PDB file of C-alpha atoms and ligand atoms in Angstrom:
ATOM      1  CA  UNK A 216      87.692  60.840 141.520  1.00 93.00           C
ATOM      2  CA  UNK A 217      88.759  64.452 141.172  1.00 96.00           C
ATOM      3  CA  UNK A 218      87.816  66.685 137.815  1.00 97.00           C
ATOM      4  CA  UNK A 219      90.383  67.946 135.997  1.00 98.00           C
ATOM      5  CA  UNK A 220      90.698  70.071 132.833  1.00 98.00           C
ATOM      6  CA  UNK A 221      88.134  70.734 130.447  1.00 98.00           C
ATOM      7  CA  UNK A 222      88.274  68.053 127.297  1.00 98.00           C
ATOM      8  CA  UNK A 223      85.803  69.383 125.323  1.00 96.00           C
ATOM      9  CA  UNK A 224      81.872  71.326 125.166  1.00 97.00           C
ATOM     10  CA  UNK A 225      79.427  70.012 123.186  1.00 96.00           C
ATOM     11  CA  UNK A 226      75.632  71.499 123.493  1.00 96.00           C
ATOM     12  CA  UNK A 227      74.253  70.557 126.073  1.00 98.00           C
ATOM     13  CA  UNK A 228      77.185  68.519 127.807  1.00 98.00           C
ATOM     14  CA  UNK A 229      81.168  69.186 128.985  1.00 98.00           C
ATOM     15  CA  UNK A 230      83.511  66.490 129.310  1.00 98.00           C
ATOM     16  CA  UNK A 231      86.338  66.841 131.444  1.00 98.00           C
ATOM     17  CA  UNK A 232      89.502  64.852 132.475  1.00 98.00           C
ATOM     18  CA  UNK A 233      90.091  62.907 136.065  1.00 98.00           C
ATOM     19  CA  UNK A 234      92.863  62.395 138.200  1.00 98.00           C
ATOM     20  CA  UNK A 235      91.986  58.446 136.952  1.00 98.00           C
ATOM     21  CA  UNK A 236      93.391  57.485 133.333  1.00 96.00           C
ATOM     22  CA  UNK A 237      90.917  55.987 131.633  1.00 97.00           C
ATOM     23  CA  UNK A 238      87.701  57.728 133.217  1.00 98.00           C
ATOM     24  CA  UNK A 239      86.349  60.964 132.316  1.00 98.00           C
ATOM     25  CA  UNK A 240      83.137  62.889 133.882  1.00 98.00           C
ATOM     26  CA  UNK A 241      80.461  64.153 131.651  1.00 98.00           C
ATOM     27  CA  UNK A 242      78.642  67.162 133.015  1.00 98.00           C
ATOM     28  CA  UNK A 243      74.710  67.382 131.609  1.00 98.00           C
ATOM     29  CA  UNK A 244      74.351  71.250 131.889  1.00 98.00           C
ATOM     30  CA  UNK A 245      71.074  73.202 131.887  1.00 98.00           C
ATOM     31  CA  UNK A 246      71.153  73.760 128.115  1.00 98.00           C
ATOM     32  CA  UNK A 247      68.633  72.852 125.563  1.00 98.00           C
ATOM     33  CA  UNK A 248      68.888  73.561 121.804  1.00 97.00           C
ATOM     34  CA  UNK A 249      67.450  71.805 118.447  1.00 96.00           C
ATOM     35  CA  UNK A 250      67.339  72.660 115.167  1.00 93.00           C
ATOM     36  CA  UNK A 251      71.416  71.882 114.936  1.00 88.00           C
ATOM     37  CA  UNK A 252      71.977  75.021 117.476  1.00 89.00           C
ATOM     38  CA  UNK A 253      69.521  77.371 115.515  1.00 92.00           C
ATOM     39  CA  UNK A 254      66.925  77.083 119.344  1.00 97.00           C
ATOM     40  CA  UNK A 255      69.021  77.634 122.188  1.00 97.00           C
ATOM     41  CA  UNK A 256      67.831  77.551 126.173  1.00 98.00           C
ATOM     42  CA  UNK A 257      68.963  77.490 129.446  1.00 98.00           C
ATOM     43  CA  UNK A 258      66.556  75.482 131.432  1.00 98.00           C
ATOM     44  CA  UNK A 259      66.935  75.060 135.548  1.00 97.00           C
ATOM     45  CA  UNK A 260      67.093  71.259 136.591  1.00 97.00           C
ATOM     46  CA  UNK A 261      66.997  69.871 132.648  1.00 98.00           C
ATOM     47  CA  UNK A 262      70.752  68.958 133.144  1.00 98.00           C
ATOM     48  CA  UNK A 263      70.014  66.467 136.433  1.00 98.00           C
ATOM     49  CA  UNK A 264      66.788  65.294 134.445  1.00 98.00           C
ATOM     50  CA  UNK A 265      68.747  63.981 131.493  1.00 98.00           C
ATOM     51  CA  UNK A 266      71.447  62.889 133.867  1.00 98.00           C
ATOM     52  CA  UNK A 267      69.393  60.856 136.138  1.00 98.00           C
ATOM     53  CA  UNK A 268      67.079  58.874 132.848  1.00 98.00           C
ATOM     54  CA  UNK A 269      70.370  58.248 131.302  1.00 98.00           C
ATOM     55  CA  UNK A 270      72.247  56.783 133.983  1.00 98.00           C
ATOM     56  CA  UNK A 271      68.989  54.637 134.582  1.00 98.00           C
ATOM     57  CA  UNK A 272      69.024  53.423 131.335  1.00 98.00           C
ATOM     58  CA  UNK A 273      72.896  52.689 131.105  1.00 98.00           C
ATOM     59  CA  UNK A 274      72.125  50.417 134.608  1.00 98.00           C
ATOM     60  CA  UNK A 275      69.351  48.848 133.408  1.00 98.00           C
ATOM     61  CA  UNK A 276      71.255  48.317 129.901  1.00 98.00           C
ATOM     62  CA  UNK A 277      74.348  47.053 131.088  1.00 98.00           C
ATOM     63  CA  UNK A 278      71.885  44.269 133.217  1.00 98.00           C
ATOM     64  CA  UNK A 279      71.038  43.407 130.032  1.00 98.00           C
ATOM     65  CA  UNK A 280      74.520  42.416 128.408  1.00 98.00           C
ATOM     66  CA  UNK A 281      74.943  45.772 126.671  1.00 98.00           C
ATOM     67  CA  UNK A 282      78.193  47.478 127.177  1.00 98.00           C
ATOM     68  CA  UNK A 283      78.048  51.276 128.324  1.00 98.00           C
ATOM     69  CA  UNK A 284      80.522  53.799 129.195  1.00 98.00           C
ATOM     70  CA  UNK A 285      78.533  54.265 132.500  1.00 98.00           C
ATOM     71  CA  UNK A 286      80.717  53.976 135.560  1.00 98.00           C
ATOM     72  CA  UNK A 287      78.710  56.080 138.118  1.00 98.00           C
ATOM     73  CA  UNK A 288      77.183  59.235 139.352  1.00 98.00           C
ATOM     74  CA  UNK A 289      79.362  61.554 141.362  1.00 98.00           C
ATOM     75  CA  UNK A 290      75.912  63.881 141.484  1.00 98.00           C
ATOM     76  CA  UNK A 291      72.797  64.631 140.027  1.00 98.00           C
ATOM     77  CA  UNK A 292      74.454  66.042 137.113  1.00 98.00           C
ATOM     78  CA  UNK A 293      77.996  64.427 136.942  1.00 98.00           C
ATOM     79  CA  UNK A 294      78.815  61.404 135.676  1.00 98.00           C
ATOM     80  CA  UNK A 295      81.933  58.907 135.573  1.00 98.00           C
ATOM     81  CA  UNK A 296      82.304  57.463 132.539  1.00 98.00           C
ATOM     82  CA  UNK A 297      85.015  55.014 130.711  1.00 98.00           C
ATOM     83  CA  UNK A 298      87.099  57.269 127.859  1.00 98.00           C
ATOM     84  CA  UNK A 299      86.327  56.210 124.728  1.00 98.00           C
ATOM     85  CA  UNK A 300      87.459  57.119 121.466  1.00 98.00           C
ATOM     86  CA  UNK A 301      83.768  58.224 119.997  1.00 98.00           C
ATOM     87  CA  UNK A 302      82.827  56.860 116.119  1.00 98.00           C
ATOM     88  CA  UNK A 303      81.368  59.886 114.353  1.00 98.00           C
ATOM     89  CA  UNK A 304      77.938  58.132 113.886  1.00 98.00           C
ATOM     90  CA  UNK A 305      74.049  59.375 115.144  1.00 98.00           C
ATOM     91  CA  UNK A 306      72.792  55.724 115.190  1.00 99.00           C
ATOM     92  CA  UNK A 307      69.021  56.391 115.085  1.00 99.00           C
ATOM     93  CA  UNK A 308      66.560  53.229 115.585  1.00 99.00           C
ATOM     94  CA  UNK A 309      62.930  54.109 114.344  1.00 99.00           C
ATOM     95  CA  UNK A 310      59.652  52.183 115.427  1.00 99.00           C
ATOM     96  CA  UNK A 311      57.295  54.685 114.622  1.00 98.00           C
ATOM     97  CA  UNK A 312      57.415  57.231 111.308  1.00 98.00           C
ATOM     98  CA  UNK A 313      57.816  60.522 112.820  1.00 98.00           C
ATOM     99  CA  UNK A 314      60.087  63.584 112.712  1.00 97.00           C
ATOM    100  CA  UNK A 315      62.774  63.947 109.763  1.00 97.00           C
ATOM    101  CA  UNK A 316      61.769  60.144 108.576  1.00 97.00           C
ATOM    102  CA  UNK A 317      58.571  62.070 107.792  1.00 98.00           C
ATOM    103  CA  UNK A 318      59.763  65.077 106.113  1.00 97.00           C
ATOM    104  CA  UNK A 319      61.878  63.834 103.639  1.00 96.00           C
ATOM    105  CA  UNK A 320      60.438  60.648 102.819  1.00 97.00           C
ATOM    106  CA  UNK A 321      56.564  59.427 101.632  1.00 98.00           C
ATOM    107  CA  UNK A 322      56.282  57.986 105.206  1.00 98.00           C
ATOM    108  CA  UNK A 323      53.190  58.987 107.294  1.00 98.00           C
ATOM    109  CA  UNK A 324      53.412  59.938 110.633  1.00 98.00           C
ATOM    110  CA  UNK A 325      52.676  57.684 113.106  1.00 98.00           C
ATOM    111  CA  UNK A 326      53.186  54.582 110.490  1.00 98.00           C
ATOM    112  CA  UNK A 327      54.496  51.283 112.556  1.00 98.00           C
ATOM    113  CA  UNK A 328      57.930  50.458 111.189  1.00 98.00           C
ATOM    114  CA  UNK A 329      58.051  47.105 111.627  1.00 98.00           C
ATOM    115  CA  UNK A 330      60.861  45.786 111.580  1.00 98.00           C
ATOM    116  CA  UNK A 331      62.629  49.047 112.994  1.00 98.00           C
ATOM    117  CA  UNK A 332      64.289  51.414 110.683  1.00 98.00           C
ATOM    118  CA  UNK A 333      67.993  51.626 111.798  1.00 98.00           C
ATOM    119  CA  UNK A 334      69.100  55.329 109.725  1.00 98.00           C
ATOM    120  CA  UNK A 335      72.772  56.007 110.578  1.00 98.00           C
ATOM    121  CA  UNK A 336      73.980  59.966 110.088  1.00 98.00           C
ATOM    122  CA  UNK A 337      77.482  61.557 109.899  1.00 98.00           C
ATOM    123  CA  UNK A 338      78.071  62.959 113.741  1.00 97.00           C
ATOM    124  CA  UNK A 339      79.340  66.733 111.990  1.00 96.00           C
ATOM    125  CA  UNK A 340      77.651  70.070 112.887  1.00 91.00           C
ATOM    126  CA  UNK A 341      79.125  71.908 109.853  1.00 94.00           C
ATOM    127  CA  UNK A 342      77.782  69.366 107.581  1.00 96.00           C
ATOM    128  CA  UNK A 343      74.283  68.974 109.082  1.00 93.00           C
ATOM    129  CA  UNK A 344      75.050  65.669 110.161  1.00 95.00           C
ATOM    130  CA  UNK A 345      73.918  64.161 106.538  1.00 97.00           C
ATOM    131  CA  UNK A 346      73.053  60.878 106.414  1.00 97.00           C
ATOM    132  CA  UNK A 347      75.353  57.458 105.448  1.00 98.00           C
ATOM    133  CA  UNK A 348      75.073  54.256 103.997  1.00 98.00           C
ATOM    134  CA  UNK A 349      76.993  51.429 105.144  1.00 98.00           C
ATOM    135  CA  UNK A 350      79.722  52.134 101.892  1.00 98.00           C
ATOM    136  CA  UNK A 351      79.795  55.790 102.728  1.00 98.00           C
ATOM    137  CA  UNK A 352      80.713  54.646 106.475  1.00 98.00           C
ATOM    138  CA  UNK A 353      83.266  52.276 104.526  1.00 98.00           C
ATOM    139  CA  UNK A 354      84.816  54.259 102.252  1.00 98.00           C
ATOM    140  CA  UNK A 355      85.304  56.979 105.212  1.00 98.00           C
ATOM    141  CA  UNK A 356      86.884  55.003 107.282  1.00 98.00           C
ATOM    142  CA  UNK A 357      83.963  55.328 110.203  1.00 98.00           C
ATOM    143  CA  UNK A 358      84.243  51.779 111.006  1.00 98.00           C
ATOM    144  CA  UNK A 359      84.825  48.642 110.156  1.00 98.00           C
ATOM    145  CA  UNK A 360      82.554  46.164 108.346  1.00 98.00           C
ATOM    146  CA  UNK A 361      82.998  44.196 111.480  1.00 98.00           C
ATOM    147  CA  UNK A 362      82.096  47.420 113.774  1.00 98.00           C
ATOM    148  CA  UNK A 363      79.170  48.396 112.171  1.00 98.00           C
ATOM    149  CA  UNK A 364      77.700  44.603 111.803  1.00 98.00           C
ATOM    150  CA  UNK A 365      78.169  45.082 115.837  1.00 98.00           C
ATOM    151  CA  UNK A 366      76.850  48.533 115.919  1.00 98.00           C
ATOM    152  CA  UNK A 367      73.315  48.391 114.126  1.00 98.00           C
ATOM    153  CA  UNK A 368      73.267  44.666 116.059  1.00 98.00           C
ATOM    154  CA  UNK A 369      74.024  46.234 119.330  1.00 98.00           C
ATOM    155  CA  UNK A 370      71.408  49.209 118.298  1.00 99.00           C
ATOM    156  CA  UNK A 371      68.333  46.939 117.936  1.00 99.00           C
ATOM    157  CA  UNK A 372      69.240  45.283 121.468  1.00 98.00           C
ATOM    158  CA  UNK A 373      68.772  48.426 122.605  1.00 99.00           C
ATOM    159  CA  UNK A 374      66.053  49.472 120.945  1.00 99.00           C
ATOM    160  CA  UNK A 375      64.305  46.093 122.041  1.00 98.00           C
ATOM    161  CA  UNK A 376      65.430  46.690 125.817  1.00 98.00           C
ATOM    162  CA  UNK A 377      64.295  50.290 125.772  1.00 98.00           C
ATOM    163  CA  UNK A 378      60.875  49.459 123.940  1.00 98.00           C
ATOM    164  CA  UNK A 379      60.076  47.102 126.527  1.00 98.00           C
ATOM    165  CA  UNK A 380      60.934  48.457 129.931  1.00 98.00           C
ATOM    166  CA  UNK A 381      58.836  51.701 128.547  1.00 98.00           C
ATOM    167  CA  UNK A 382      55.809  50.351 127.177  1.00 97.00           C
ATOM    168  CA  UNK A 383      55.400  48.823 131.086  1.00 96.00           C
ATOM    169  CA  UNK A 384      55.114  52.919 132.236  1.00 96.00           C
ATOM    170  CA  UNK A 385      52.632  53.291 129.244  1.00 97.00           C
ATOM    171  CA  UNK A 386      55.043  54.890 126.845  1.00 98.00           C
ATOM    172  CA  UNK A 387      55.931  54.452 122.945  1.00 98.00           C
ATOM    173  CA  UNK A 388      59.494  54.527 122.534  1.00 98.00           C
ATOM    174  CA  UNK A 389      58.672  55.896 118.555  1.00 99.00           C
ATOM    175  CA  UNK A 390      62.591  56.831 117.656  1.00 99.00           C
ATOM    176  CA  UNK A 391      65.816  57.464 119.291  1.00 99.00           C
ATOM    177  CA  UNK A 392      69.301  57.998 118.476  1.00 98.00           C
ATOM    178  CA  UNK A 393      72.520  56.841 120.487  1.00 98.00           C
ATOM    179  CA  UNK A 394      76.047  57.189 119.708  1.00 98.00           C
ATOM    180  CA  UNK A 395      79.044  54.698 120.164  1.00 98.00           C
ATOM    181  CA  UNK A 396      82.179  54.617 121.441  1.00 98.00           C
ATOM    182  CA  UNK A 397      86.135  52.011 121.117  1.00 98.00           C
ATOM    183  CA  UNK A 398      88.050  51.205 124.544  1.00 96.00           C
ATOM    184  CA  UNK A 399      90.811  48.687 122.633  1.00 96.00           C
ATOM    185  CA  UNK A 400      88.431  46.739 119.943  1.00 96.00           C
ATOM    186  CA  UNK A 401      85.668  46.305 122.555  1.00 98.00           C
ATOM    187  CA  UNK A 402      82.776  48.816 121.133  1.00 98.00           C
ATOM    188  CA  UNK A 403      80.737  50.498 124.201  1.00 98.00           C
ATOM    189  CA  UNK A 404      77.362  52.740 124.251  1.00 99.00           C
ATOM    190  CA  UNK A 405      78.515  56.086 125.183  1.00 98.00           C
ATOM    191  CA  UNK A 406      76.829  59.707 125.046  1.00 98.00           C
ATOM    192  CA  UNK A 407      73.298  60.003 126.861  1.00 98.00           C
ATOM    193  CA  UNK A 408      70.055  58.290 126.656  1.00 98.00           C
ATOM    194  CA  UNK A 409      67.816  60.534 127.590  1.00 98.00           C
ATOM    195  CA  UNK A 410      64.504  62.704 126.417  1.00 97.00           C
ATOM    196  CA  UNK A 411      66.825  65.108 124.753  1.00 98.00           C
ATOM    197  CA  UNK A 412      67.505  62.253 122.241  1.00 98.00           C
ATOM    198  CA  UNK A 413      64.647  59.890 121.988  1.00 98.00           C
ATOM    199  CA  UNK A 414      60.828  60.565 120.969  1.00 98.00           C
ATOM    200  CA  UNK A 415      58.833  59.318 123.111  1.00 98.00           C
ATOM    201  CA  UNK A 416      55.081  58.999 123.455  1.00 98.00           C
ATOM    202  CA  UNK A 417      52.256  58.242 125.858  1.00 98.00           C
ATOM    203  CA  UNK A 418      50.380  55.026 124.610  1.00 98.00           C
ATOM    204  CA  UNK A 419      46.816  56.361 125.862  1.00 98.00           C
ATOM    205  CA  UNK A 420      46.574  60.226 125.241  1.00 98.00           C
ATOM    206  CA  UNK A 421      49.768  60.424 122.346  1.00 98.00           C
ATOM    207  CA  UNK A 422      51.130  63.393 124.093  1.00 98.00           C
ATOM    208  CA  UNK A 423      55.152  63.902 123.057  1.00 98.00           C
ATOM    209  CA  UNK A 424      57.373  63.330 126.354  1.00 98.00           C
ATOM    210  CA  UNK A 425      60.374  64.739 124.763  1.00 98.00           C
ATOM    211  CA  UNK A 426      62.657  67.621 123.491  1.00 98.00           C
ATOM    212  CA  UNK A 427      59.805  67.808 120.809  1.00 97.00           C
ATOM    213  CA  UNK A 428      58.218  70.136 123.232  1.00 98.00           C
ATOM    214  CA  UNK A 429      60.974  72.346 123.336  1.00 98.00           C
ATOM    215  CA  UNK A 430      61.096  72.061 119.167  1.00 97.00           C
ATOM    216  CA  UNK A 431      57.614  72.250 118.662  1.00 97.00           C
ATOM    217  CA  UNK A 432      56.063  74.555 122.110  1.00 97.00           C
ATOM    218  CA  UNK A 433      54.092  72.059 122.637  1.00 97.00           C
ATOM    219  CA  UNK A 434      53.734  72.866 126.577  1.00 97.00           C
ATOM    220  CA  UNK A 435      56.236  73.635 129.446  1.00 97.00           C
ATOM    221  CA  UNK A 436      59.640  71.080 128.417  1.00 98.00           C
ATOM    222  CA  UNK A 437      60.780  71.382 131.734  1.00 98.00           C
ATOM    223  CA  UNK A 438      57.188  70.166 133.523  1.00 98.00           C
ATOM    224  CA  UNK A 439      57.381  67.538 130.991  1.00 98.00           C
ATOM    225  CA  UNK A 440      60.733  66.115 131.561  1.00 98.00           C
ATOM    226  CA  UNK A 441      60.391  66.254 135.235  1.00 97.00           C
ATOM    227  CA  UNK A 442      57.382  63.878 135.029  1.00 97.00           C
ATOM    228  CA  UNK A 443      58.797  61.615 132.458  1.00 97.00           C
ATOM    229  CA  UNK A 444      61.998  61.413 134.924  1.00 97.00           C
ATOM    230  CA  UNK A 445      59.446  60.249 137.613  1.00 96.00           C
ATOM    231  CA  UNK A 446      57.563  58.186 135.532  1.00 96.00           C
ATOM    232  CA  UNK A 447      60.445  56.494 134.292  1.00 96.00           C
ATOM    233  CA  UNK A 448      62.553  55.774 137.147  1.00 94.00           C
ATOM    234  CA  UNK A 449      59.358  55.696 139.236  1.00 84.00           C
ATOM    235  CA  UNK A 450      61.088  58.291 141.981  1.00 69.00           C
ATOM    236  CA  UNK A 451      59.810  61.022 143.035  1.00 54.00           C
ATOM    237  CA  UNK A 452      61.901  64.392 142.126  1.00 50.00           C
ATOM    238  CA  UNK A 453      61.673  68.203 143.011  1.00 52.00           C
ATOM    239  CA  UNK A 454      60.430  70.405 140.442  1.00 52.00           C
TER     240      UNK A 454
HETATM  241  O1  C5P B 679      65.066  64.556 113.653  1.00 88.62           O
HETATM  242  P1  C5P B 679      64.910  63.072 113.472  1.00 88.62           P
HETATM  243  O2  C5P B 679      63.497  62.656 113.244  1.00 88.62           O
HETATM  244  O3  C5P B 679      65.847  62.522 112.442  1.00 88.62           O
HETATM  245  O4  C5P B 679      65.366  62.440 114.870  1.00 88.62           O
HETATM  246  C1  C5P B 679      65.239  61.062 115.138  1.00 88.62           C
HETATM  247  C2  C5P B 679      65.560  60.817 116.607  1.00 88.62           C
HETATM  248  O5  C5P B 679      66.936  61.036 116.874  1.00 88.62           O
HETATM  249  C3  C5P B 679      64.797  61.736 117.555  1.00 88.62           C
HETATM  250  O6  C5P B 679      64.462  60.998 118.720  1.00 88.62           O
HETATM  251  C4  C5P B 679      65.798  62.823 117.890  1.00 88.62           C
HETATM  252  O7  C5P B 679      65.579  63.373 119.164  1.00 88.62           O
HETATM  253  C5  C5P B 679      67.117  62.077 117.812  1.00 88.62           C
HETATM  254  N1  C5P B 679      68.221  62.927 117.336  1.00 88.62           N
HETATM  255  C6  C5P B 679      69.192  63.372 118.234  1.00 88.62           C
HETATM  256  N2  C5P B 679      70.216  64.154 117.796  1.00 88.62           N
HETATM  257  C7  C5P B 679      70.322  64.490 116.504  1.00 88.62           C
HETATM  258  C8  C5P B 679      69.355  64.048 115.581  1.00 88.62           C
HETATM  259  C9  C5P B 679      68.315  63.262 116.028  1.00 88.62           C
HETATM  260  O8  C5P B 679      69.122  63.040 119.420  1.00 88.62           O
HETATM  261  N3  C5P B 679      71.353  65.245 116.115  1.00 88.62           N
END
């Protein structure tokens, strides 16, 4: 598969056309940011880190009946991908009260949501991706009824998948967000699944294992990530 022109740049990952309709490749590049842009890095390896977690995930998801856009890795930062046309949405699955949850609401952190807390935001930048209800997502023609019945259905089978294959390397899977994509009417996981987008904590010590390093300086991201990556996908990786 050969990379062709640039489709678009998002923050932290460029998507770019193939000689092969249908397929695109998804560079993760060595930027970090949070705070909707307002924290900006460029961090050596973080691109291959995310890369390599979310195309483990995606495998290990798609074993488990959920579709993804995964197709491949062409390297430790590029991936294949199927096109999709992306739904606007930041589908965010909670377990555990923490982050914005927390902020604006009388939750305390660290409170077990149980059953999970499915929160679905408006995928826009300029509007500080503000948050939906399922008639907002109606009435703006996000999706379907039918779609997002599948979505927040599709959602807690990951959540469920992800929760599990964690808490067997000792880690809390506390909140995460994932974003979908249509091929036709069939509905696929696309994006990343990665540290940049999930909270994640260690069951004995409670130590984050996530971009809420970077937010927070809690410690060196980058040390971090690399040892989630290993501890995740149990493989040993450079630093
Ligand atoms: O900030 P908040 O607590 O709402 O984030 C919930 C989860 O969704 C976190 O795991 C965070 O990393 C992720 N998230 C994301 N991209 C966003 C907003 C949240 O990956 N734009």
């Amino acid at each position: 598969m050969k990379q062709k022109k640039l489709l678009y740049a998002g923050k932290a990952k460029s998507v770019y056309r193939t000689d092969e309709k249908g397929k695109l490749i998804v560079e993760f590049r060595d930027d970090i940011t949070a705070f909707d842009g307002g924290k900006k890095d460029t961090l050596k390896n973080k691109g291959s880190y995310n890369a390599e977690v979310s195309a483990f995930f995606f495998e290990y998801l798609a074993k488990n009946g959920v579709k993804t856009h995964f197709l491949g890795m062409i390297d430790e930062r590029h991936m294949a991908v199927r096109e999709l046309e992306m739904i606007p949405l930041e589908v965010i699955v909670r377990n555990i009260a923490a982050g914005s949850i927390v902020r604006n609401y009388p939750f305390k952190e660290g409170m077990k949501l149980d059953p999970p807390v499915i929160v679905i935001d408006y995928k826009d930048d300029s509007r500080h991706d503000p948050m939906l209800n399922d008639d907002l997502i109606i009435a703006l023609k996000l999706a379907t009824p039918q779609d997002l019945k599948k979505i927040k259905k599709v959602a807690l089978l990951v959540n469920a998948l992800l929760v599990k294959i964690l808490a067997r390397q000792g880690i809390t899977l506390v909140d995460f967000k994932i974003e979908f994509g249509k091929q036709g009417k069939t509905i696929y996981l696309g994006d990343e699944v990665s540290m940049d987008s999930m909270r994640l904590w260690d069951k004995k010590t409670g130590e984050s294992l996530d971009k809420d390093v970077y937010r927070f300086e809690k410690g060196d991201v980058m040390e971090t990530y690399n040892r989630v990556v290993q501890r995740i996908t149990k493989k040993a990786k450079k630093p």
